[in-house]
């Protein structure tokens, strides 16, 4: 009986882990937008890695002039190249329907 309970708990933990580990869609949108924009000026950038544990994700109901802002994401990011990871701070502003309005990185 004890082994059966352990097996059920292990199965539930394993099944729940991928859902918990997934990043919010806003974060995925910021990463995708950032990679595309950064590769236009720095083709050596292969990936943007975000510190998911340290990200601040704030829901907003405001505007920049006439443009609605719905989410602001701020935190540590690494710009992965073939040679090194460059630590940066990232700011991402998202508008209506999940549209990325701005992704900004500090200099490394």
mmCIF file of C-alpha atoms in Angstrom:
data_model
loop_
_atom_site.group_PDB
_atom_site.id
_atom_site.type_symbol
_atom_site.label_atom_id
_atom_site.label_comp_id
_atom_site.label_asym_id
_atom_site.label_seq_id
_atom_site.Cartn_x
_atom_site.Cartn_y
_atom_site.Cartn_z
ATOM 1 C CA UNK A 1 0.000 0.000 0.000
ATOM 2 C CA UNK A 2 2.793 2.419 0.941
ATOM 3 C CA UNK A 3 4.574 1.768 -2.370
ATOM 4 C CA UNK A 4 1.339 2.416 -4.268
ATOM 5 C CA UNK A 5 0.929 5.783 -2.526
ATOM 6 C CA UNK A 6 4.535 6.721 -3.348
ATOM 7 C CA UNK A 7 4.001 5.729 -6.966
ATOM 8 C CA UNK A 8 0.844 7.863 -7.217
ATOM 9 C CA UNK A 9 2.579 10.856 -5.595
ATOM 10 C CA UNK A 10 5.606 10.506 -7.866
ATOM 11 C CA UNK A 11 3.358 10.292 -10.925
ATOM 12 C CA UNK A 12 1.422 13.401 -9.879
ATOM 13 C CA UNK A 13 4.615 15.339 -9.185
ATOM 14 C CA UNK A 14 6.120 14.340 -12.524
ATOM 15 C CA UNK A 15 2.931 15.208 -14.430
ATOM 16 C CA UNK A 16 2.637 18.584 -12.710
ATOM 17 C CA UNK A 17 6.274 19.607 -13.187
ATOM 18 C CA UNK A 18 6.122 20.536 -16.904
ATOM 19 C CA UNK A 19 3.083 22.785 -16.390
ATOM 20 C CA UNK A 20 4.749 24.520 -13.442
ATOM 21 C CA UNK A 21 8.010 24.935 -15.337
ATOM 22 C CA UNK A 22 6.359 26.609 -18.320
ATOM 23 C CA UNK A 23 6.854 30.322 -18.645
ATOM 24 C CA UNK A 24 3.884 32.696 -18.927
ATOM 25 C CA UNK A 25 2.912 33.552 -22.525
ATOM 26 C CA UNK A 26 3.930 37.186 -21.965
ATOM 27 C CA UNK A 27 7.473 36.081 -21.117
ATOM 28 C CA UNK A 28 7.643 33.862 -24.194
ATOM 29 C CA UNK A 29 6.443 36.775 -26.349
ATOM 30 C CA UNK A 30 9.124 39.080 -24.895
ATOM 31 C CA UNK A 31 11.861 36.502 -25.513
ATOM 32 C CA UNK A 32 10.779 35.848 -29.101
ATOM 33 C CA UNK A 33 10.476 39.554 -29.902
ATOM 34 C CA UNK A 34 13.842 40.298 -28.288
ATOM 35 C CA UNK A 35 15.719 37.608 -30.225
ATOM 36 C CA UNK A 36 14.333 38.837 -33.547
ATOM 37 C CA UNK A 37 15.126 42.491 -32.788
ATOM 38 C CA UNK A 38 18.592 41.816 -31.343
ATOM 39 C CA UNK A 39 19.674 39.571 -34.217
ATOM 40 C CA UNK A 40 19.062 42.414 -36.689
ATOM 41 C CA UNK A 41 21.958 44.382 -35.187
ATOM 42 C CA UNK A 42 23.892 41.563 -33.459
ATOM 43 C CA UNK A 43 23.589 38.313 -35.429
ATOM 44 C CA UNK A 44 25.946 36.574 -32.977
ATOM 45 C CA UNK A 45 23.159 36.532 -30.358
ATOM 46 C CA UNK A 46 21.679 33.035 -30.418
ATOM 47 C CA UNK A 47 19.247 33.160 -27.523
ATOM 48 C CA UNK A 48 17.846 35.319 -24.728
ATOM 49 C CA UNK A 49 17.824 33.526 -21.379
ATOM 50 C CA UNK A 50 15.663 35.048 -18.653
ATOM 51 C CA UNK A 51 15.995 34.435 -14.923
ATOM 52 C CA UNK A 52 12.407 33.240 -14.468
ATOM 53 C CA UNK A 53 12.705 33.115 -10.667
ATOM 54 C CA UNK A 54 13.734 36.769 -10.482
ATOM 55 C CA UNK A 55 11.371 38.266 -13.074
ATOM 56 C CA UNK A 56 8.908 40.890 -11.973
ATOM 57 C CA UNK A 57 5.690 40.535 -13.974
ATOM 58 C CA UNK A 58 3.219 43.328 -13.252
ATOM 59 C CA UNK A 59 -0.256 43.606 -14.690
ATOM 60 C CA UNK A 60 -1.086 47.157 -15.706
ATOM 61 C CA UNK A 61 -4.077 49.130 -16.849
ATOM 62 C CA UNK A 62 -2.465 52.288 -18.151
ATOM 63 C CA UNK A 63 -1.459 54.010 -21.370
ATOM 64 C CA UNK A 64 1.603 55.511 -22.985
ATOM 65 C CA UNK A 65 -0.031 58.392 -24.805
ATOM 66 C CA UNK A 66 -2.898 56.570 -26.606
ATOM 67 C CA UNK A 67 -1.377 53.071 -26.499
ATOM 68 C CA UNK A 68 -2.763 50.716 -23.825
ATOM 69 C CA UNK A 69 -0.202 48.934 -21.627
ATOM 70 C CA UNK A 70 -1.302 45.662 -20.023
ATOM 71 C CA UNK A 71 1.875 43.998 -18.696
ATOM 72 C CA UNK A 72 5.364 45.115 -17.675
ATOM 73 C CA UNK A 73 8.151 42.567 -17.245
ATOM 74 C CA UNK A 74 11.495 43.432 -15.644
ATOM 75 C CA UNK A 75 14.429 41.276 -14.619
ATOM 76 C CA UNK A 76 17.783 39.718 -15.388
ATOM 77 C CA UNK A 77 18.535 38.430 -18.865
ATOM 78 C CA UNK A 78 21.518 36.854 -20.569
ATOM 79 C CA UNK A 79 22.227 37.329 -24.243
ATOM 80 C CA UNK A 80 23.723 34.033 -25.348
ATOM 81 C CA UNK A 81 26.363 34.159 -28.071
ATOM 82 C CA UNK A 82 28.821 31.536 -29.275
ATOM 83 C CA UNK A 83 31.464 32.988 -26.955
ATOM 84 C CA UNK A 84 29.757 34.053 -23.742
ATOM 85 C CA UNK A 85 26.607 35.068 -21.913
ATOM 86 C CA UNK A 86 26.372 38.798 -21.340
ATOM 87 C CA UNK A 87 24.313 39.661 -18.225
ATOM 88 C CA UNK A 88 21.825 42.485 -18.702
ATOM 89 C CA UNK A 89 18.652 43.938 -17.254
ATOM 90 C CA UNK A 90 15.562 43.616 -19.449
ATOM 91 C CA UNK A 91 12.384 45.674 -19.573
ATOM 92 C CA UNK A 92 9.477 44.493 -21.704
ATOM 93 C CA UNK A 93 6.204 46.359 -22.172
ATOM 94 C CA UNK A 94 3.200 44.487 -23.532
ATOM 95 C CA UNK A 95 0.015 46.011 -24.872
ATOM 96 C CA UNK A 96 -3.365 44.656 -25.795
ATOM 97 C CA UNK A 97 -3.713 41.101 -27.116
ATOM 98 C CA UNK A 98 -0.189 40.244 -25.926
ATOM 99 C CA UNK A 99 1.541 42.518 -28.445
ATOM 100 C CA UNK A 100 5.103 43.385 -27.404
ATOM 101 C CA UNK A 101 5.438 47.161 -27.580
ATOM 102 C CA UNK A 102 9.027 47.492 -26.330
ATOM 103 C CA UNK A 103 11.861 45.232 -25.240
ATOM 104 C CA UNK A 104 14.854 47.068 -23.795
ATOM 105 C CA UNK A 105 18.186 45.694 -22.527
ATOM 106 C CA UNK A 106 20.832 47.547 -20.569
ATOM 107 C CA UNK A 107 24.397 47.478 -21.871
ATOM 108 C CA UNK A 108 26.427 44.540 -20.558
#
